PDB file of C-alpha atoms in Angstrom:
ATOM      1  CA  UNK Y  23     202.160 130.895 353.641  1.00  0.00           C
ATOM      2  CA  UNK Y  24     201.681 132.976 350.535  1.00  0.00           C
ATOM      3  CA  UNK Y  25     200.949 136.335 351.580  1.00  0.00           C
ATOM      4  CA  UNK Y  26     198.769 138.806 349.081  1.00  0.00           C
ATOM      5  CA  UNK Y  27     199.385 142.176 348.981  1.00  0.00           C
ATOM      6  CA  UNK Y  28     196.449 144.601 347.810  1.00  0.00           C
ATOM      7  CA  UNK Y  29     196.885 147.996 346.224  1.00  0.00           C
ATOM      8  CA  UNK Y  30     195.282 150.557 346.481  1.00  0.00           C
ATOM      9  CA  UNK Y  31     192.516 150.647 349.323  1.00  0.00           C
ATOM     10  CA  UNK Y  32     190.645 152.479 349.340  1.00  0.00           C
ATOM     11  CA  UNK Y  33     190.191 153.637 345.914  1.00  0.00           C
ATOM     12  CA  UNK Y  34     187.728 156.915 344.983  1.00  0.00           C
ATOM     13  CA  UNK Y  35     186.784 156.949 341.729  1.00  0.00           C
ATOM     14  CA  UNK Y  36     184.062 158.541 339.643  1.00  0.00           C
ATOM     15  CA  UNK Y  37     181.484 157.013 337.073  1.00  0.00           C
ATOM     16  CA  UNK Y  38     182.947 156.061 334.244  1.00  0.00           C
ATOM     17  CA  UNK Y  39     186.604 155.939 335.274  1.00  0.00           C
ATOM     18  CA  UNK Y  40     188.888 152.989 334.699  1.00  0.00           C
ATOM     19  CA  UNK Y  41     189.440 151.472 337.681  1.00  0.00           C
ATOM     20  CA  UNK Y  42     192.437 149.156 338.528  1.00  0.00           C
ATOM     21  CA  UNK Y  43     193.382 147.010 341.306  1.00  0.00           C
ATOM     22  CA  UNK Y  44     196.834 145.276 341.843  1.00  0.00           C
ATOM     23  CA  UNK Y  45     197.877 142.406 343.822  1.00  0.00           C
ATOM     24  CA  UNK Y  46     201.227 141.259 345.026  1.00  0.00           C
ATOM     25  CA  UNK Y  47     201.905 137.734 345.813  1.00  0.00           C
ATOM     26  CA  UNK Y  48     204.743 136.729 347.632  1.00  0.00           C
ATOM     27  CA  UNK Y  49     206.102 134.149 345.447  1.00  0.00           C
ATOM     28  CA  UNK Y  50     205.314 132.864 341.850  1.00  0.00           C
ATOM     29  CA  UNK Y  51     201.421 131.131 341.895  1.00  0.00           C
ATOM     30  CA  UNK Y  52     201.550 131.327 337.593  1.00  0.00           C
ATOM     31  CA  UNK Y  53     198.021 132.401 337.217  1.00  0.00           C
ATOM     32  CA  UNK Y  54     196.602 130.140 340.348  1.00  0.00           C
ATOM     33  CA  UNK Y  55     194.832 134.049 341.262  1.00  0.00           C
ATOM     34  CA  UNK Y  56     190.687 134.339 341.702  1.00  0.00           C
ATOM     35  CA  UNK Y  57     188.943 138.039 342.100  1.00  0.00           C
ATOM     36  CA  UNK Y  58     186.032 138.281 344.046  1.00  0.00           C
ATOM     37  CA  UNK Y  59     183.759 140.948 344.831  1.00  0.00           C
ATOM     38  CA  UNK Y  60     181.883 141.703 347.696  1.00  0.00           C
ATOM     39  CA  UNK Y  61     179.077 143.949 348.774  1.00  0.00           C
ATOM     40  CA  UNK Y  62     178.262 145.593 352.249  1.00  0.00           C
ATOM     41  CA  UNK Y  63     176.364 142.514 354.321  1.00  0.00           C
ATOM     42  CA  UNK Y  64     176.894 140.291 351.456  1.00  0.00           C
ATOM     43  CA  UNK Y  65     178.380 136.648 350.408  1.00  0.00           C
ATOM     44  CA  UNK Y  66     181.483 137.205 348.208  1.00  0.00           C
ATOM     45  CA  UNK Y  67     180.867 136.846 344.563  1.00  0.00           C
ATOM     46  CA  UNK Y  68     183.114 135.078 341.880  1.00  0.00           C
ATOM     47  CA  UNK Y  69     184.303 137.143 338.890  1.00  0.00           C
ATOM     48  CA  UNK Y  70     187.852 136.414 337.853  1.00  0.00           C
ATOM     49  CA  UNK Y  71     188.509 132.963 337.624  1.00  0.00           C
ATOM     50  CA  UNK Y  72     192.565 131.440 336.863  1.00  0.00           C
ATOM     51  CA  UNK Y  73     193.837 134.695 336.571  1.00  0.00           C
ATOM     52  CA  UNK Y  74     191.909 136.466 333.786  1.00  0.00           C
ATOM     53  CA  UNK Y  75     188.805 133.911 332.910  1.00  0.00           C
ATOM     54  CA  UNK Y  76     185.397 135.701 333.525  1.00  0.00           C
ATOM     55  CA  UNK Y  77     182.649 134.030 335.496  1.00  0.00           C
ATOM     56  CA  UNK Y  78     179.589 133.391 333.887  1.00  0.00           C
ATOM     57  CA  UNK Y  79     177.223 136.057 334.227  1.00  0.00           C
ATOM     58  CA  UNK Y  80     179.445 138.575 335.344  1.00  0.00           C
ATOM     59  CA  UNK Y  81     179.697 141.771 333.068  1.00  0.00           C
ATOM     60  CA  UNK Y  82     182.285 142.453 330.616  1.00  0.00           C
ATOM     61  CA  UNK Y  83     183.570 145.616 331.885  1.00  0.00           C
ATOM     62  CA  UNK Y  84     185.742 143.183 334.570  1.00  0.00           C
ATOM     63  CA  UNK Y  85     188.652 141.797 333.489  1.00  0.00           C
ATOM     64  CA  UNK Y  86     191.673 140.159 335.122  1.00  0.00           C
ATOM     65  CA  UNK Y  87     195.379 139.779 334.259  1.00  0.00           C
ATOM     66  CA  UNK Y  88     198.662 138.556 335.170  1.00  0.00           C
ATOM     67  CA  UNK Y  89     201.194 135.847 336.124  1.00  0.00           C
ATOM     68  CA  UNK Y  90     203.657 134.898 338.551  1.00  0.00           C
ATOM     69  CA  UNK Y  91     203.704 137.570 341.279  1.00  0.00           C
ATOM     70  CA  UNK Y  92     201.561 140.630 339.760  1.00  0.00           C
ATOM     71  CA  UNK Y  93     198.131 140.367 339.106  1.00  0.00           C
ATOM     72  CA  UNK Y  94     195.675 143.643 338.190  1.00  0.00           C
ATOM     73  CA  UNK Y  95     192.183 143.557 338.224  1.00  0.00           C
ATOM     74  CA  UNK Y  96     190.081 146.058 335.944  1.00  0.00           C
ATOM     75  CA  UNK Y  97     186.668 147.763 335.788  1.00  0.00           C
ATOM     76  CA  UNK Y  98     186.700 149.517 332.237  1.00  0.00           C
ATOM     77  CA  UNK Y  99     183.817 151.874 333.357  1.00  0.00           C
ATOM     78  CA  UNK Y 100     182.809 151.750 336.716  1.00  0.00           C
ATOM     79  CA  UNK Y 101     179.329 151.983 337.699  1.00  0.00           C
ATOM     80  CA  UNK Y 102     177.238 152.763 340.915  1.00  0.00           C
ATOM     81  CA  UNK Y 103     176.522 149.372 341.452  1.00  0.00           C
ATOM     82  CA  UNK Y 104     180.765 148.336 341.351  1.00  0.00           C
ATOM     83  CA  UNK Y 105     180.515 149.816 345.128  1.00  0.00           C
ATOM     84  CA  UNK Y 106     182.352 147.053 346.660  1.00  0.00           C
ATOM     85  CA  UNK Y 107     185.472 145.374 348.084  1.00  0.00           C
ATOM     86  CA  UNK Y 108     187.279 143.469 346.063  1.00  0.00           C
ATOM     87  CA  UNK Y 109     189.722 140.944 346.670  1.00  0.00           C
ATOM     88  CA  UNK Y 110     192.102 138.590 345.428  1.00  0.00           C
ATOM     89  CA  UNK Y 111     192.937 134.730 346.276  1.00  0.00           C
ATOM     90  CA  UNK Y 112     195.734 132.824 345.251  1.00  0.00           C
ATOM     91  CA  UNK Y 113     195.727 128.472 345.214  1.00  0.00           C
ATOM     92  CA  UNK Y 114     199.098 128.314 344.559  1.00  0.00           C
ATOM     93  CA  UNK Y 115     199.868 126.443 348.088  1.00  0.00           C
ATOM     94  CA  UNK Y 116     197.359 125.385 350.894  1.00  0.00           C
ATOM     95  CA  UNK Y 117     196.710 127.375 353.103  1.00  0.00           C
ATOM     96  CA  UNK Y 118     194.366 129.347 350.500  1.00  0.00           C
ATOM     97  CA  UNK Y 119     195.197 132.765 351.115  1.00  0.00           C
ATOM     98  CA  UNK Y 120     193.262 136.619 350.200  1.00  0.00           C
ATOM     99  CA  UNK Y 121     194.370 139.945 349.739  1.00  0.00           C
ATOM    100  CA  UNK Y 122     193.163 142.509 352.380  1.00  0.00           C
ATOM    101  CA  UNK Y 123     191.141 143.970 350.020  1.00  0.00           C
ATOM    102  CA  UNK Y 124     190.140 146.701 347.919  1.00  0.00           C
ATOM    103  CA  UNK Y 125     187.180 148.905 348.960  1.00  0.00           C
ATOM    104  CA  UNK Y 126     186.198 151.210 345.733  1.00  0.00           C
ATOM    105  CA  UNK Y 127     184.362 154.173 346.185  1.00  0.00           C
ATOM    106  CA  UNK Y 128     182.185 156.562 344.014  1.00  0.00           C
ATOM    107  CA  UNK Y 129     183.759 160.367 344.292  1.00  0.00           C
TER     108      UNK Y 129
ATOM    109  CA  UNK B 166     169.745 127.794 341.618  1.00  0.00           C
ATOM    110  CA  UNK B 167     172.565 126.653 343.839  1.00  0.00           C
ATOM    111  CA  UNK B 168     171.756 127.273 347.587  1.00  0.00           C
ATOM    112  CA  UNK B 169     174.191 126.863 350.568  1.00  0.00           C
ATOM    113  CA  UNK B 170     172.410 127.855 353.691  1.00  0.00           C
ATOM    114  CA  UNK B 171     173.848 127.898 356.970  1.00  0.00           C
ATOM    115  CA  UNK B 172     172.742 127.308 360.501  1.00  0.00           C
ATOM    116  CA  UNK B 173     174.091 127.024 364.031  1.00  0.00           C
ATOM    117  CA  UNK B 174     175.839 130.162 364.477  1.00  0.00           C
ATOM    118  CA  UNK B 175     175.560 131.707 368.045  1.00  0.00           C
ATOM    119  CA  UNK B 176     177.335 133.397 371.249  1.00  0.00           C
ATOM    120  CA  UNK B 177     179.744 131.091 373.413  1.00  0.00           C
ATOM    121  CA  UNK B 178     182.435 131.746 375.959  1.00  0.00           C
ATOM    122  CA  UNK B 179     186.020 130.862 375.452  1.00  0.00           C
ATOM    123  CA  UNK B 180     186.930 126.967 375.607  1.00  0.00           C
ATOM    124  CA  UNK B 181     183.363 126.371 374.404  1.00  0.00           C
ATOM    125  CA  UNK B 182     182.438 124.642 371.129  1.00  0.00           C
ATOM    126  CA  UNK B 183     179.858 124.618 368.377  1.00  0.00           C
ATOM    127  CA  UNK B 184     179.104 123.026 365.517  1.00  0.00           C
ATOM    128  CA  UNK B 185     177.906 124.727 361.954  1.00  0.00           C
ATOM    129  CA  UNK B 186     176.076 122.948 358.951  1.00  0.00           C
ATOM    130  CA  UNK B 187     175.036 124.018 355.749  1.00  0.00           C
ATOM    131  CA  UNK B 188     172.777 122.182 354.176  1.00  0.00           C
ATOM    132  CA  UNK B 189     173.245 122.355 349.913  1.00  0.00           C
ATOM    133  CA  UNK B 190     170.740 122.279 346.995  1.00  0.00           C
ATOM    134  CA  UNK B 191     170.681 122.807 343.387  1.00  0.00           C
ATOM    135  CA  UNK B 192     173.847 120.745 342.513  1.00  0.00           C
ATOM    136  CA  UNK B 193     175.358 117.726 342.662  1.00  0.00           C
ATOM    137  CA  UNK B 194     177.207 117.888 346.019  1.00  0.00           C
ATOM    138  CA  UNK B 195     178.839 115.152 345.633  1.00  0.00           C
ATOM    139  CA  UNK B 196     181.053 116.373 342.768  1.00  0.00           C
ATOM    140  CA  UNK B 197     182.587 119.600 344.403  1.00  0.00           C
ATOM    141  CA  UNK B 198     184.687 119.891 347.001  1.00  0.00           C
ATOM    142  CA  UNK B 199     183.453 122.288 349.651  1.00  0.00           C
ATOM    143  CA  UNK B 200     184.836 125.114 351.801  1.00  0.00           C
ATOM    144  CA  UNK B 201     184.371 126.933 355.114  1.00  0.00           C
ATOM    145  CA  UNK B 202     185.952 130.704 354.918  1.00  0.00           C
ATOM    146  CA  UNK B 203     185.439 133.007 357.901  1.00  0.00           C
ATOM    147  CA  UNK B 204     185.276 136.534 358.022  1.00  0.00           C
ATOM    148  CA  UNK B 205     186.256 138.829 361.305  1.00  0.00           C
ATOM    149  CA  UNK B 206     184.388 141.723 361.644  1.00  0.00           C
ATOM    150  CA  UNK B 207     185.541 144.823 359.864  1.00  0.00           C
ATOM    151  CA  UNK B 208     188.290 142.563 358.607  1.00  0.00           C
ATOM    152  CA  UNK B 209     188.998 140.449 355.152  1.00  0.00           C
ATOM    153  CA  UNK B 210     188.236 137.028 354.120  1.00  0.00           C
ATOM    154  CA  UNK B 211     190.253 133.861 355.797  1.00  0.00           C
ATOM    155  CA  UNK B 212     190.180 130.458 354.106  1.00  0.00           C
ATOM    156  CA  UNK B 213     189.308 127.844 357.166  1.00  0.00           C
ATOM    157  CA  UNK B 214     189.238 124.364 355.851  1.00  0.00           C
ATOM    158  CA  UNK B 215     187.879 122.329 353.129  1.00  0.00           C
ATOM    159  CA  UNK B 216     187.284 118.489 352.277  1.00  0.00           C
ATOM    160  CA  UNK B 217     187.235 116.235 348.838  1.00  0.00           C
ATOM    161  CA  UNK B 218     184.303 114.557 347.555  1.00  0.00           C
ATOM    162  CA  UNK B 219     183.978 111.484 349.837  1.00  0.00           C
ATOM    163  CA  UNK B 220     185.041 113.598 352.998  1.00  0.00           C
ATOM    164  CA  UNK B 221     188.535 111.049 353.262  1.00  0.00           C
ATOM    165  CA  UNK B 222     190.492 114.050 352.654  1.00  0.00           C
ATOM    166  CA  UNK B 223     190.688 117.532 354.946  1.00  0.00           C
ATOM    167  CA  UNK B 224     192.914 120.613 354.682  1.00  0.00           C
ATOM    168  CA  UNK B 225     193.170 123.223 357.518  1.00  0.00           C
ATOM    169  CA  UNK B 226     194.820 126.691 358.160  1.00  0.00           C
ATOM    170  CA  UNK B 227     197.279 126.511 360.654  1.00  0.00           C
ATOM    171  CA  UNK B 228     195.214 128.096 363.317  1.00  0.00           C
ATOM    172  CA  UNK B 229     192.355 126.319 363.708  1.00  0.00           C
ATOM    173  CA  UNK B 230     194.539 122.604 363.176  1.00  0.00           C
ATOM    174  CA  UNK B 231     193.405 120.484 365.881  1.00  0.00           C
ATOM    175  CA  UNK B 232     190.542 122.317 367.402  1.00  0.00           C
ATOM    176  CA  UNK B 233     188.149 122.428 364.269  1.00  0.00           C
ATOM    177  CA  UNK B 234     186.821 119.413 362.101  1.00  0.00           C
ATOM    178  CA  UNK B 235     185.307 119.875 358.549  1.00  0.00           C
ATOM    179  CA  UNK B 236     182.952 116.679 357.564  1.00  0.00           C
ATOM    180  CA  UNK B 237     180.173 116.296 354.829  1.00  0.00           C
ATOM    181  CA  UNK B 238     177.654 113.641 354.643  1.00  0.00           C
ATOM    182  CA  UNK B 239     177.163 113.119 351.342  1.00  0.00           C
ATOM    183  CA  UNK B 240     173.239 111.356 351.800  1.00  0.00           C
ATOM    184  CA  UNK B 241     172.346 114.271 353.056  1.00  0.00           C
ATOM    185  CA  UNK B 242     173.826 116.848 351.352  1.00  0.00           C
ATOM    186  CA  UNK B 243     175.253 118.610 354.346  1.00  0.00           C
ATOM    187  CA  UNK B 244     178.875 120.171 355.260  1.00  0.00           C
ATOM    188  CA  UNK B 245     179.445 120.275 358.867  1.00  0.00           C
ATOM    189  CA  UNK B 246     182.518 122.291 360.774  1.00  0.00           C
ATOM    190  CA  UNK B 247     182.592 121.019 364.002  1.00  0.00           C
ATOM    191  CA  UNK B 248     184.783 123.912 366.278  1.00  0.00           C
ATOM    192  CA  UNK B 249     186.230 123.549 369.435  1.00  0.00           C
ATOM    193  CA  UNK B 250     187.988 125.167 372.438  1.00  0.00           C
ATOM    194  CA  UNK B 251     186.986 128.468 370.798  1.00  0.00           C
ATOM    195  CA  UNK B 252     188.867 131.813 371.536  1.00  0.00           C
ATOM    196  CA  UNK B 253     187.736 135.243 370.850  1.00  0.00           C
ATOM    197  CA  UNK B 254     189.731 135.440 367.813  1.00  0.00           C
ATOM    198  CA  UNK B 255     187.180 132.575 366.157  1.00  0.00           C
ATOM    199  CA  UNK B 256     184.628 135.002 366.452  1.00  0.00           C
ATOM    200  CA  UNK B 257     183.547 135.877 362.778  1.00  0.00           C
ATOM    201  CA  UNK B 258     181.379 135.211 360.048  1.00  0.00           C
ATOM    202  CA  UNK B 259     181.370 131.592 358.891  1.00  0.00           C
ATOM    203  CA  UNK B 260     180.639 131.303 355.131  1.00  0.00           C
ATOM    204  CA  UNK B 261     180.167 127.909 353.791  1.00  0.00           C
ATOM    205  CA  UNK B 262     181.556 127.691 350.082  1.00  0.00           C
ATOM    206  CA  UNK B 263     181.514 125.011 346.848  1.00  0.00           C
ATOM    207  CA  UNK B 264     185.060 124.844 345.805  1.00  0.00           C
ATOM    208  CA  UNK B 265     185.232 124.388 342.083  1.00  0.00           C
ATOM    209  CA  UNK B 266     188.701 122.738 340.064  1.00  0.00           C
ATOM    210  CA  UNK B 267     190.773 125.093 338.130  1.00  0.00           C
ATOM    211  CA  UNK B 268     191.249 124.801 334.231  1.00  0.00           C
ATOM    212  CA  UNK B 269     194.533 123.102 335.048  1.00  0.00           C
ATOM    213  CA  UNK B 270     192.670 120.495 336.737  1.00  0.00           C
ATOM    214  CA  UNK B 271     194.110 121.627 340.446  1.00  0.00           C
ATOM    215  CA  UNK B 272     190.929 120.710 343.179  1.00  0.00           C
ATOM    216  CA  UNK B 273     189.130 123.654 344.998  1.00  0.00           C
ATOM    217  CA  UNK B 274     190.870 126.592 343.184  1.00  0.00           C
ATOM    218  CA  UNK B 275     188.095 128.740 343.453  1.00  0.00           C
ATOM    219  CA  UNK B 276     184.682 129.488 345.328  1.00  0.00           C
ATOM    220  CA  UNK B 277     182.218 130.188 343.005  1.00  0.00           C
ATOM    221  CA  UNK B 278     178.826 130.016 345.299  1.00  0.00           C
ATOM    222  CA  UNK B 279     178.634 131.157 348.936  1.00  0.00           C
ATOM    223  CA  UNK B 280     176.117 131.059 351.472  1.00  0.00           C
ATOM    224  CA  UNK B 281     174.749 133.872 353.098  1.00  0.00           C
ATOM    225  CA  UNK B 282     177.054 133.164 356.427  1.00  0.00           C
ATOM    226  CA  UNK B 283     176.589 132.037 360.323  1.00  0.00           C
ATOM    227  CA  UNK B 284     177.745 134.798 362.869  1.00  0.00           C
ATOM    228  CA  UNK B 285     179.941 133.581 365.586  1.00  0.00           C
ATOM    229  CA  UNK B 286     180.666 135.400 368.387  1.00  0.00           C
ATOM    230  CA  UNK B 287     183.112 134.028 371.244  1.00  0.00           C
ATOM    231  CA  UNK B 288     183.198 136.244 374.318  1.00  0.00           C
ATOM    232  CA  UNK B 289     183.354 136.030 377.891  1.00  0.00           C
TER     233      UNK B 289
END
């Protein structure tokens, strides 16, 4: 199985700050990498599609990057509402695996 | 609006089974693949199974491989995980998910609608 390593968690940051998020996979998935976010009680929620493709909808201060085994995940300027855990999901090989997470804080 | 909502969630003992659905609206269901990712509580998100478009095809994570069975029936736009001989590590939150193709082409890359979740709880 392809294991997905999450860095950091959690992570305090204040409003405004540029937030970023790193994932390790354990071998090369090219960009085969999704982001999701997820809020207390809540359904995950699509953002980063194939590595760095935004979801429709979703707001332009995410952004995704990365190939091979290193993949970041970015909030330009991060707002109240960016409370959350984020994680990452590779499709490289079945089984479909996540990242333990990411829960970001306001300081 | 896509909806997935799911039903049939409850309390069981160990060995005991149960059987979700989620019953889908607001797409064509029969052109996505579809998903069923669990959740522990407190804990991070586990990709159970899924199944292609006509339900002919099923993929599982190693530890729920011959005690769970994803189906669909297409008529009536319904996914189905059928669980079995359930442990107390199955208890969780069971999110039923449309799986959407990459831009490569590669089947079910990516989630991109959820439903709100069925709580299972396995406990003695």
């Amino acid at each position: 199985d392809i294991q997905m390593t999450q860095s950091p968690s959690p992570l305090s940051a204040s409003v405004g700050d540029r937030v970023i998020i790193t994932c390790q996979a354990s071998q090369d998935i090219s960009t085969y990498l999704n982001w999701y976010q997820q809020k207390p009680g809540k359904a995950p929620k699509l953002l980063i599609y194939d590595a760095s493709d935004l979801e429709t909808g979703v707001p332009s201060r995410f952004g995704g990057s990365g190939s091979g085994t290193h993949f970041t995940f970015t909030i330009t300027s991060l707002q109240p509402e960016d409370v959350a855990t984020y994680y990452c999901q590779q499709y490289g090989n079945l089984p479909l695996t996540f990242g333990g997470g990411t829960k970001v804080e306001i300081k | 609006e896509v909806q997935l909502v799911e039903s049939g969630g409850g309390l069981v003992r160990p060995g005991e089974s149960l059987r979700l659905s989620c019953a889908a609206s607001g797409f064509f269901f029969t052109d996505y693949w579809m998903s069923w990712v669990r959740q522990s509580p407190g804990k991070g998100l586990e990709w159970v199974a899924n199944i292609n478009l006509d339900g002919s095809a099923q993929n599982y994570v190693d530890s729920v491989k011959g005690r769970f069975i994803i189906s669909r029936d297409n008529a009536k736009k319904s996914l189905y995980l059928q669980m079995n001989n359930l442990t107390p590590d199955d208890s969780a939150i069971y999110f039923c998910a449309r799986s959407s193709d990459s831009q490569g082409g590669i089947s079910a890359a990516h989630f991109d609608s959820w439903g709100q979740g069925a709580r299972v709880s396995v406990s003695s």
